[in-house]
Short mmCIF file of C-alpha atoms in Angstrom, two decimals:
data_model
loop_
_atom_site.label_atom_id
_atom_site.label_comp_id
_atom_site.label_asym_id
_atom_site.label_seq_id
_atom_site.Cartn_x
_atom_site.Cartn_y
_atom_site.Cartn_z
CA UNK W 62 71.66 -63.09 114.01
CA UNK W 63 75.31 -64.00 113.44
CA UNK W 64 76.41 -61.69 116.26
CA UNK W 65 73.83 -63.04 118.71
CA UNK W 66 74.82 -66.61 117.80
CA UNK W 67 78.35 -65.75 119.01
CA UNK W 68 76.85 -64.37 122.23
CA UNK W 69 74.93 -67.62 122.68
CA UNK W 70 78.17 -69.61 122.31
CA UNK W 71 79.78 -67.36 124.95
CA UNK W 72 82.36 -65.80 122.64
CA UNK W 73 80.89 -62.27 122.85
CA UNK W 74 79.35 -60.25 125.60
CA UNK W 75 76.02 -58.46 125.16
CA UNK W 76 77.77 -55.08 125.39
CA UNK W 77 80.25 -56.06 122.66
CA UNK W 78 77.39 -57.39 120.51
CA UNK W 79 75.58 -54.05 120.90
CA UNK W 80 78.65 -52.21 119.66
CA UNK W 81 78.89 -54.52 116.65
CA UNK W 82 75.17 -54.10 115.84
CA UNK W 83 75.37 -50.31 116.28
CA UNK W 84 72.78 -50.13 119.11
CA UNK W 85 72.99 -49.13 122.75
CA UNK W 86 73.45 -51.66 125.58
CA UNK W 87 69.80 -51.59 126.67
CA UNK W 88 68.56 -52.20 123.11
CA UNK W 89 71.12 -54.98 122.75
CA UNK W 90 69.68 -56.63 125.88
CA UNK W 91 66.14 -56.44 124.46
CA UNK W 92 67.23 -58.02 121.18
CA UNK W 93 69.15 -60.71 123.07
CA UNK W 94 66.10 -61.62 125.17
CA UNK W 95 63.88 -61.87 122.03
CA UNK W 96 66.51 -64.09 120.40
CA UNK W 97 66.69 -66.40 123.39
CA UNK W 98 62.88 -66.66 123.51
CA UNK W 99 61.97 -66.93 119.85
CA UNK W 100 65.18 -67.83 118.09
CA UNK W 101 65.69 -66.43 114.58
CA UNK W 102 61.98 -65.51 114.31
CA UNK W 103 62.34 -63.26 117.35
CA UNK W 104 64.58 -60.93 115.35
CA UNK W 105 61.90 -60.18 112.70
CA UNK W 106 60.43 -56.68 112.98
CA UNK W 107 57.12 -56.75 114.80
CA UNK W 108 55.46 -54.48 112.13
CA UNK W 109 56.26 -56.81 109.22
CA UNK W 110 53.08 -57.91 107.43
CA UNK W 111 50.87 -55.41 109.22
CA UNK W 112 49.15 -52.48 107.43
CA UNK W 113 51.02 -49.19 107.72
CA UNK W 114 49.53 -46.29 109.66
CA UNK W 115 49.42 -44.16 106.44
CA UNK W 116 47.83 -46.83 104.31
CA UNK W 117 44.80 -45.73 102.27
CA UNK W 118 41.50 -47.34 102.99
CA UNK W 119 40.50 -50.22 100.72
CA UNK W 120 37.29 -48.42 99.86
CA UNK W 121 39.20 -45.37 98.64
CA UNK W 122 41.46 -47.55 96.50
CA UNK W 123 38.48 -49.24 94.86
CA UNK W 124 36.80 -45.87 94.30
CA UNK W 125 39.92 -44.33 92.73
CA UNK W 126 40.59 -47.30 90.43
CA UNK W 127 36.94 -47.40 89.35
CA UNK W 128 36.99 -43.68 88.55
CA UNK W 129 40.24 -44.11 86.63
CA UNK W 130 38.72 -46.84 84.47
CA UNK W 131 35.58 -44.79 83.85
CA UNK W 132 37.06 -41.41 82.88
CA UNK W 133 40.86 -41.37 82.94
CA UNK W 134 41.75 -44.66 81.29
CA UNK W 135 44.53 -43.23 79.08
CA UNK W 136 45.71 -40.60 81.58
CA UNK W 137 49.12 -40.84 83.17
CA UNK W 138 49.22 -41.31 86.97
CA UNK W 139 50.35 -37.73 87.60
CA UNK W 140 47.64 -36.07 85.51
CA UNK W 141 44.97 -38.51 86.70
CA UNK W 142 45.87 -37.77 90.34
CA UNK W 143 45.53 -34.03 89.68
CA UNK W 144 42.10 -34.47 88.07
CA UNK W 145 40.86 -36.72 90.88
CA UNK W 146 42.09 -34.18 93.40
CA UNK W 147 39.72 -31.65 91.79
CA UNK W 148 36.89 -34.16 92.29
CA UNK W 149 37.72 -34.67 95.96
CA UNK W 150 39.59 -38.00 95.60
CA UNK W 151 42.89 -37.24 97.34
CA UNK W 152 45.62 -39.68 96.31
CA UNK W 153 49.31 -39.18 95.62
CA UNK W 154 50.44 -39.76 92.06
CA UNK W 155 53.05 -42.33 93.15
CA UNK W 156 50.42 -44.22 95.16
CA UNK W 157 48.15 -44.24 92.14
CA UNK W 158 51.03 -45.38 89.94
CA UNK W 159 51.71 -48.31 92.32
CA UNK W 160 48.04 -49.31 92.38
CA UNK W 161 47.84 -49.22 88.59
CA UNK W 162 51.01 -51.30 88.22
CA UNK W 163 49.67 -53.88 90.68
CA UNK W 164 46.44 -54.13 88.67
CA UNK W 165 48.35 -54.39 85.39
CA UNK W 166 46.77 -51.22 84.02
CA UNK W 167 49.99 -49.20 83.86
CA UNK W 168 53.39 -50.41 82.69
CA UNK W 169 56.66 -48.85 83.69
CA UNK W 170 59.08 -48.47 80.77
CA UNK W 171 62.52 -46.98 80.60
CA UNK W 172 63.59 -44.96 77.60
CA UNK W 173 66.89 -45.72 75.96
CA UNK W 174 69.45 -43.09 76.80
CA UNK W 175 71.06 -40.96 74.12
CA UNK W 176 74.02 -38.69 74.54
CA UNK W 177 73.22 -34.98 74.17
CA UNK W 178 75.34 -31.92 74.77
CA UNK W 179 73.87 -29.80 77.55
CA UNK W 180 73.20 -26.14 76.88
CA UNK W 181 72.76 -23.68 79.71
CA UNK W 182 69.52 -21.76 79.89
CA UNK W 183 69.47 -18.09 79.02
CA UNK W 184 69.72 -15.76 82.01
CA UNK W 185 66.79 -13.42 81.37
CA UNK W 186 63.14 -13.85 80.56
CA UNK W 187 62.64 -12.95 76.89
CA UNK W 188 66.30 -13.29 75.92
CA UNK W 189 65.48 -16.26 73.68
CA UNK W 190 62.12 -17.87 72.88
CA UNK W 191 61.72 -21.21 71.10
CA UNK W 192 58.96 -21.53 68.48
CA UNK W 193 57.61 -24.71 66.90
CA UNK W 194 54.44 -26.14 65.35
CA UNK W 195 53.02 -29.36 66.83
CA UNK W 196 51.03 -31.51 64.38
CA UNK W 197 48.65 -33.80 66.25
CA UNK W 198 45.07 -35.04 66.35
CA UNK W 199 44.25 -32.59 69.11
CA UNK W 200 40.48 -33.13 68.96
CA UNK W 201 40.59 -36.94 68.67
CA UNK W 202 38.48 -37.07 65.52
CA UNK W 203 35.86 -34.54 66.63
CA UNK W 204 37.14 -32.31 63.79
CA UNK W 205 39.97 -32.29 61.27
CA UNK W 206 43.57 -32.27 62.48
CA UNK W 207 45.07 -28.93 63.45
CA UNK W 208 48.43 -27.44 64.35
CA UNK W 209 49.32 -25.96 67.73
CA UNK W 210 51.94 -23.21 67.42
CA UNK W 211 53.91 -23.26 70.69
CA UNK W 212 56.34 -20.68 72.10
CA UNK W 213 58.49 -21.47 75.17
CA UNK W 214 60.83 -19.04 76.90
CA UNK W 215 64.28 -20.59 77.25
CA UNK W 216 64.99 -19.12 80.70
CA UNK W 217 61.69 -19.77 82.49
CA UNK W 218 59.67 -22.28 80.41
CA UNK W 219 56.85 -19.70 80.21
CA UNK W 220 54.57 -21.00 77.45
CA UNK W 221 52.33 -19.42 74.84
CA UNK W 222 50.29 -21.34 72.26
CA UNK W 223 47.60 -20.91 69.62
CA UNK W 224 45.72 -23.30 67.33
CA UNK W 225 45.76 -22.93 63.53
CA UNK W 226 44.61 -25.01 60.61
CA UNK W 227 48.13 -25.39 59.18
CA UNK W 228 51.69 -24.40 60.01
CA UNK W 229 52.03 -21.31 57.83
CA UNK W 230 53.53 -17.84 57.99
CA UNK W 231 50.18 -16.50 59.17
CA UNK W 232 50.06 -19.05 62.00
CA UNK W 233 53.54 -17.95 63.12
CA UNK W 234 52.48 -14.30 62.88
CA UNK W 235 49.37 -14.97 65.00
CA UNK W 236 51.11 -16.71 67.91
CA UNK W 237 54.00 -14.24 67.87
CA UNK W 238 51.59 -11.29 67.83
CA UNK W 239 49.82 -12.60 70.95
CA UNK W 240 53.21 -13.10 72.70
CA UNK W 241 54.39 -9.57 71.85
CA UNK W 242 51.15 -7.94 73.03
CA UNK W 243 51.41 -9.76 76.37
CA UNK W 244 55.16 -9.80 77.06
CA UNK W 245 56.94 -7.63 74.47
CA UNK W 246 59.41 -8.28 71.65
CA UNK W 247 61.91 -11.07 72.51
CA UNK W 248 65.60 -10.77 71.79
CA UNK W 249 65.80 -13.87 69.57
CA UNK W 250 63.68 -16.70 68.21
CA UNK W 251 64.95 -20.30 68.03
CA UNK W 252 63.11 -22.10 65.18
CA UNK W 253 63.56 -25.11 62.91
CA UNK W 254 64.68 -24.95 59.29
CA UNK W 255 61.18 -24.89 57.80
CA UNK W 256 60.57 -22.90 54.60
CA UNK W 257 58.61 -20.40 56.71
CA UNK W 258 61.83 -19.26 58.33
CA UNK W 259 64.54 -20.17 55.81
CA UNK W 260 64.62 -19.02 52.17
CA UNK W 261 65.87 -21.59 49.67
CA UNK W 262 66.21 -19.42 46.55
CA UNK W 263 69.35 -17.74 45.30
CA UNK W 264 69.93 -14.07 46.05
CA UNK W 265 68.83 -11.65 43.33
CA UNK W 266 71.22 -9.16 41.73
CA UNK W 267 69.75 -6.33 43.81
CA UNK W 268 70.22 -8.37 47.01
CA UNK W 269 73.80 -9.23 46.07
CA UNK W 270 74.56 -5.55 45.43
CA UNK W 271 73.00 -4.60 48.77
CA UNK W 272 74.85 -7.43 50.54
CA UNK W 273 71.62 -9.06 51.76
CA UNK W 274 70.79 -12.73 52.09
CA UNK W 275 67.48 -13.93 50.60
CA UNK W 276 64.83 -13.98 53.29
CA UNK W 277 61.26 -15.08 53.78
CA UNK W 278 58.37 -12.85 54.76
CA UNK W 279 58.80 -13.99 58.37
CA UNK W 280 62.53 -13.23 58.23
CA UNK W 281 61.80 -9.77 56.84
CA UNK W 282 59.36 -9.08 59.69
CA UNK W 283 61.89 -10.25 62.30
CA UNK W 284 64.51 -7.95 60.80
CA UNK W 285 62.13 -5.00 61.11
CA UNK W 286 61.40 -5.95 64.74
CA UNK W 287 65.09 -6.37 65.55
CA UNK W 288 64.66 -10.05 66.51
CA UNK W 289 67.54 -12.44 65.84
CA UNK W 290 66.29 -15.52 63.99
CA UNK W 291 68.28 -18.66 64.98
CA UNK W 292 67.83 -21.80 62.87
CA UNK W 293 68.23 -25.10 64.71
CA UNK W 294 70.03 -28.00 63.05
CA UNK W 295 68.06 -30.73 64.89
CA UNK W 296 64.86 -31.08 66.93
CA UNK W 297 66.93 -31.85 70.01
CA UNK W 298 68.62 -28.45 69.76
CA UNK W 299 65.33 -26.79 70.74
CA UNK W 300 64.44 -29.51 73.19
CA UNK W 301 62.47 -27.29 75.56
CA UNK W 302 59.71 -26.60 73.08
CA UNK W 303 59.81 -30.22 71.86
CA UNK W 304 59.32 -31.52 75.40
CA UNK W 305 56.57 -28.99 75.96
CA UNK W 306 54.86 -30.34 72.80
CA UNK W 307 54.88 -33.79 74.37
CA UNK W 308 53.36 -32.46 77.59
CA UNK W 309 50.65 -30.62 75.66
CA UNK W 310 49.85 -33.65 73.51
CA UNK W 311 49.24 -35.55 76.74
CA UNK W 312 47.43 -32.99 78.90
CA UNK W 313 45.78 -30.59 76.45
CA UNK W 314 44.15 -33.37 74.41
CA UNK W 315 42.48 -34.72 77.55
CA UNK W 316 41.45 -31.27 78.76
CA UNK W 317 39.78 -30.55 75.41
CA UNK W 318 37.98 -33.89 75.65
CA UNK W 319 36.72 -33.14 79.17
CA UNK W 320 35.53 -29.68 78.07
CA UNK W 321 33.85 -31.09 74.94
CA UNK W 322 35.61 -28.58 72.65
CA UNK W 323 35.66 -29.36 68.91
CA UNK W 324 36.41 -26.05 67.10
CA UNK W 325 39.49 -23.81 66.92
CA UNK W 326 37.84 -20.62 68.20
CA UNK W 327 36.65 -22.28 71.41
CA UNK W 328 39.98 -24.08 71.78
CA UNK W 329 41.97 -20.83 71.53
CA UNK W 330 39.68 -19.17 74.05
CA UNK W 331 40.13 -22.11 76.43
CA UNK W 332 43.91 -21.87 75.98
CA UNK W 333 44.07 -18.17 76.80
CA UNK W 334 41.64 -18.08 79.71
CA UNK W 335 42.13 -21.38 81.54
CA UNK W 336 44.74 -23.83 80.32
CA UNK W 337 47.84 -21.67 79.75
CA UNK W 338 47.55 -19.66 82.99
CA UNK W 339 47.28 -22.89 85.01
CA UNK W 340 50.11 -24.50 83.02
CA UNK W 341 52.45 -21.54 83.55
CA UNK W 342 51.69 -21.39 87.28
CA UNK W 343 52.66 -25.02 87.61
CA UNK W 344 55.67 -25.35 85.31
CA UNK W 345 57.27 -21.88 85.03
CA UNK W 346 60.74 -21.58 86.58
CA UNK W 347 62.50 -18.56 88.05
CA UNK W 348 65.12 -17.04 85.74
CA UNK W 349 68.67 -16.54 87.00
CA UNK W 350 68.30 -12.82 86.41
CA UNK W 351 65.32 -10.65 87.32
CA UNK W 352 65.83 -8.50 84.20
CA UNK W 353 63.11 -8.77 81.56
CA UNK W 354 64.80 -8.77 78.13
CA UNK W 355 61.58 -8.09 76.24
CA UNK W 356 61.29 -4.76 74.40
CA UNK W 357 58.16 -2.75 73.85
CA UNK W 358 56.33 -3.75 70.69
CA UNK W 359 55.94 -1.22 67.84
CA UNK W 360 52.72 0.74 67.43
CA UNK W 361 52.29 -0.68 63.91
CA UNK W 362 52.82 -4.32 64.83
CA UNK W 363 50.02 -5.39 62.49
CA UNK W 364 51.79 -3.71 59.56
CA UNK W 365 55.11 -5.38 60.42
CA UNK W 366 53.59 -8.87 60.66
CA UNK W 367 52.34 -8.76 57.08
CA UNK W 368 53.29 -9.67 53.50
CA UNK W 369 55.25 -7.20 51.36
CA UNK W 370 56.21 -7.41 47.67
CA UNK W 371 57.72 -4.89 45.26
CA UNK W 372 55.74 -4.08 42.10
CA UNK W 373 56.24 -1.74 39.14
CA UNK W 374 53.91 1.14 38.25
CA UNK W 375 52.63 1.10 34.68
CA UNK W 376 52.46 4.20 32.48
CA UNK W 377 48.76 4.53 33.27
CA UNK W 378 49.66 4.60 36.99
CA UNK W 379 48.23 1.18 37.73
CA UNK W 380 49.77 -1.57 39.84
CA UNK W 381 49.05 -5.27 39.25
CA UNK W 382 49.35 -7.68 42.20
CA UNK W 383 47.89 -11.08 42.98
CA UNK W 384 45.37 -10.90 40.12
CA UNK W 385 44.15 -7.47 41.21
CA UNK W 386 44.73 -3.98 39.79
CA UNK W 387 45.08 -0.76 41.75
CA UNK W 388 44.86 2.77 40.34
CA UNK W 389 47.08 5.32 42.11
CA UNK W 390 45.32 8.66 42.69
CA UNK W 391 46.29 11.79 40.77
CA UNK W 392 47.21 13.50 44.06
CA UNK W 393 50.63 11.80 43.84
CA UNK W 394 51.44 13.19 40.38
CA UNK W 395 54.42 15.13 41.72
CA UNK W 396 56.11 11.84 42.66
CA UNK W 397 56.34 10.78 38.98
CA UNK W 398 55.65 7.14 39.88
CA UNK W 399 55.20 5.79 36.34
CA UNK W 400 57.95 3.26 35.69
CA UNK W 401 59.05 3.16 39.35
CA UNK W 402 58.72 0.51 42.06
CA UNK W 403 56.22 0.64 44.90
CA UNK W 404 55.71 -1.72 47.84
CA UNK W 405 52.46 -3.66 48.09
CA UNK W 406 51.63 -4.68 51.67
CA UNK W 407 48.81 -7.00 52.69
CA UNK W 408 47.80 -7.15 56.35
CA UNK W 409 46.52 -10.26 58.08
CA UNK W 410 43.00 -8.80 58.02
CA UNK W 411 43.17 -8.67 54.20
CA UNK W 412 43.66 -4.90 53.88
CA UNK W 413 46.09 -3.79 51.13
CA UNK W 414 48.46 -0.81 51.35
CA UNK W 415 50.65 0.78 48.66
CA UNK W 416 53.85 2.46 49.82
CA UNK W 417 56.54 4.51 48.13
CA UNK W 418 59.70 5.16 50.13
CA UNK W 419 57.79 4.32 53.32
CA UNK W 420 54.89 6.71 52.67
CA UNK W 421 51.40 5.35 52.09
CA UNK W 422 49.73 6.13 48.77
CA UNK W 423 46.08 6.76 47.97
CA UNK W 424 44.57 4.37 45.46
CA UNK W 425 41.40 2.65 44.35
CA UNK W 426 40.79 -0.89 43.24
CA UNK W 427 39.85 -1.39 39.60
CA UNK W 428 36.98 -3.77 38.79
CA UNK W 429 38.84 -5.35 35.87
CA UNK W 430 42.16 -5.35 34.10
CA UNK W 431 42.82 -1.94 32.49
CA UNK W 432 42.95 -1.79 28.69
CA UNK W 433 46.60 -1.33 27.66
CA UNK W 434 47.52 1.85 25.74
CA UNK W 435 48.17 1.02 22.06
CA UNK W 436 51.70 1.90 21.00
CA UNK W 437 52.36 1.79 17.26
CA UNK W 438 55.40 -0.19 16.14
CA UNK W 439 58.42 1.80 15.08
CA UNK W 440 60.22 1.48 11.75
CA UNK W 441 63.69 2.95 11.21
CA UNK W 442 63.33 4.99 14.41
CA UNK W 443 60.06 6.60 13.28
CA UNK W 444 56.61 5.90 14.60
CA UNK W 445 54.30 4.35 12.02
CA UNK W 446 50.99 6.21 12.13
CA UNK W 447 47.85 4.60 10.77
CA UNK W 448 45.89 6.45 8.03
CA UNK W 449 42.70 8.27 8.97
CA UNK W 450 39.59 6.97 7.28
CA UNK W 451 37.80 8.78 4.46
CA UNK W 452 35.02 9.79 6.85
CA UNK W 453 37.52 11.34 9.29
CA UNK W 454 36.92 15.09 9.90
CA UNK W 455 40.49 15.75 8.81
CA UNK W 456 39.43 14.86 5.24
CA UNK W 457 36.23 16.93 5.17
CA UNK W 458 35.56 20.29 3.46
CA UNK W 459 38.81 20.26 1.46
CA UNK W 460 40.96 20.77 4.56
CA UNK W 461 44.13 18.77 5.16
CA UNK W 462 43.65 15.99 2.62
CA UNK W 463 46.75 14.14 3.73
CA UNK W 464 49.61 12.44 1.93
CA UNK W 465 47.56 10.93 -0.88
CA UNK W 466 46.38 14.41 -1.99
CA UNK W 467 49.90 15.81 -2.08
CA UNK W 468 51.23 12.80 -3.92
CA UNK W 469 48.58 13.22 -6.60
CA UNK W 470 49.43 16.94 -6.86
CA UNK W 471 53.13 16.19 -7.30
CA UNK W 472 52.34 13.58 -9.96
CA UNK W 473 50.17 16.09 -11.86
CA UNK W 474 52.93 18.74 -11.72
CA UNK W 475 55.48 16.27 -13.01
CA UNK W 476 53.16 15.37 -15.90
CA UNK W 477 52.84 19.08 -16.83
CA UNK W 478 56.62 19.45 -16.87
CA UNK W 479 57.03 16.44 -19.07
CA UNK W 480 54.44 17.80 -21.50
CA UNK W 481 56.26 21.13 -21.75
CA UNK W 482 59.58 19.41 -22.39
CA UNK W 483 57.99 17.46 -25.21
CA UNK W 484 56.58 20.66 -26.77
CA UNK W 485 60.00 22.35 -26.55
CA UNK W 486 61.72 19.40 -28.08
CA UNK W 487 59.26 19.42 -31.01
CA UNK W 488 59.88 23.17 -31.72
CA UNK W 489 63.66 22.78 -31.59
CA UNK W 490 64.07 25.38 -28.85
CA UNK W 491 65.26 24.45 -25.31
CA UNK W 492 62.91 25.00 -22.42
CA UNK W 493 63.66 27.47 -19.67
CA UNK W 494 65.02 26.34 -16.30
CA UNK W 495 61.68 27.25 -14.81
CA UNK W 496 60.12 24.54 -16.94
CA UNK W 497 58.08 26.99 -19.06
CA UNK W 498 58.46 26.72 -22.86
CA UNK W 499 60.27 29.53 -24.80
CA UNK W 500 58.19 32.01 -26.81
CA UNK W 501 58.13 31.86 -30.62
CA UNK W 502 59.57 35.42 -30.95
CA UNK W 503 62.74 34.64 -29.04
#
């Protein structure tokens, strides 16, 4: 407008005005003619205020907004657009976001920025996997709260997950076991500093002698698998799994609601068969390297992902553990196990194994606590033996009468000797050394 005003005053030519406006001479002439005819209004674009050629029909907009209010009221625009696409309502997520903002249904908010140090992704799939438990009301009151154990590969964002009642060692074993059976053993696990993964107690004398740090059952299992256990110092350090938790708390909750699922068994089946495959197809990235860093899982994976404790063998070859008693079979007599330590292993299925130096032992469970063997107290290094009763066979038929009999015999012999000494003293003759009195003729 300023340039054309100079042309109108005769200070610029139309060709010079075209060069200043960045258009060709013919376009400059068209603009100049519109300006002369309509003034400033002639310069307004002819399409202003008119509906665009790609504009959605008003009926489709009403239908989409009505469907959103009926079924997807708390869905984000992106997820709601995906669900409506499955129903045949084709609308872009940004278009839906704009419609919702115009209606006041959706508010756009910006999160406050925080400085974080960037860490480069691992190069290979399986080089490092992040593990975390997400506590949330996944079933929206249809059952008690549960925990979703989530595993995310650092290089590709490939995700595995499994529901459990609580975040325990067993829950970690379960989700890791599923991951290993599908993909293999990862090189390292990035976890938080929960008591499942970090041991708080002091090292025992045996551990100090062996140069070992105290470890949890999960740490022991990872050592047997050859998996490096990395403890994060903050939730942001393992941000990939934390962000995936947020995505699951948004999408998975709504998917479970749409499917009408309200128990853990059905939820885990839905995860494995439908939700996780679709999620990984949509959000998995390509790793920088095509090498798969996973290793083949051991044949006895169920025995590795277990609980192991050392217990002593009593003199009657029984082992006490967790309020139960196990009798080791006589077939292992050559091992001389009495007084030694054996390993008690409990599998996730509840089965118990006894091991000595890695070999499994045969045993049977006792119905009750075994009666302890009575050991008599010692006095001055000698065992004090109780006296047999008068009805004992040892005292019958004049055989082996015991100490009391011999004491009475000794007392009677001593009395005879004393009597002889008295007789000798009365006769005035000394008694013989044998104790017998001297004869009168001597």
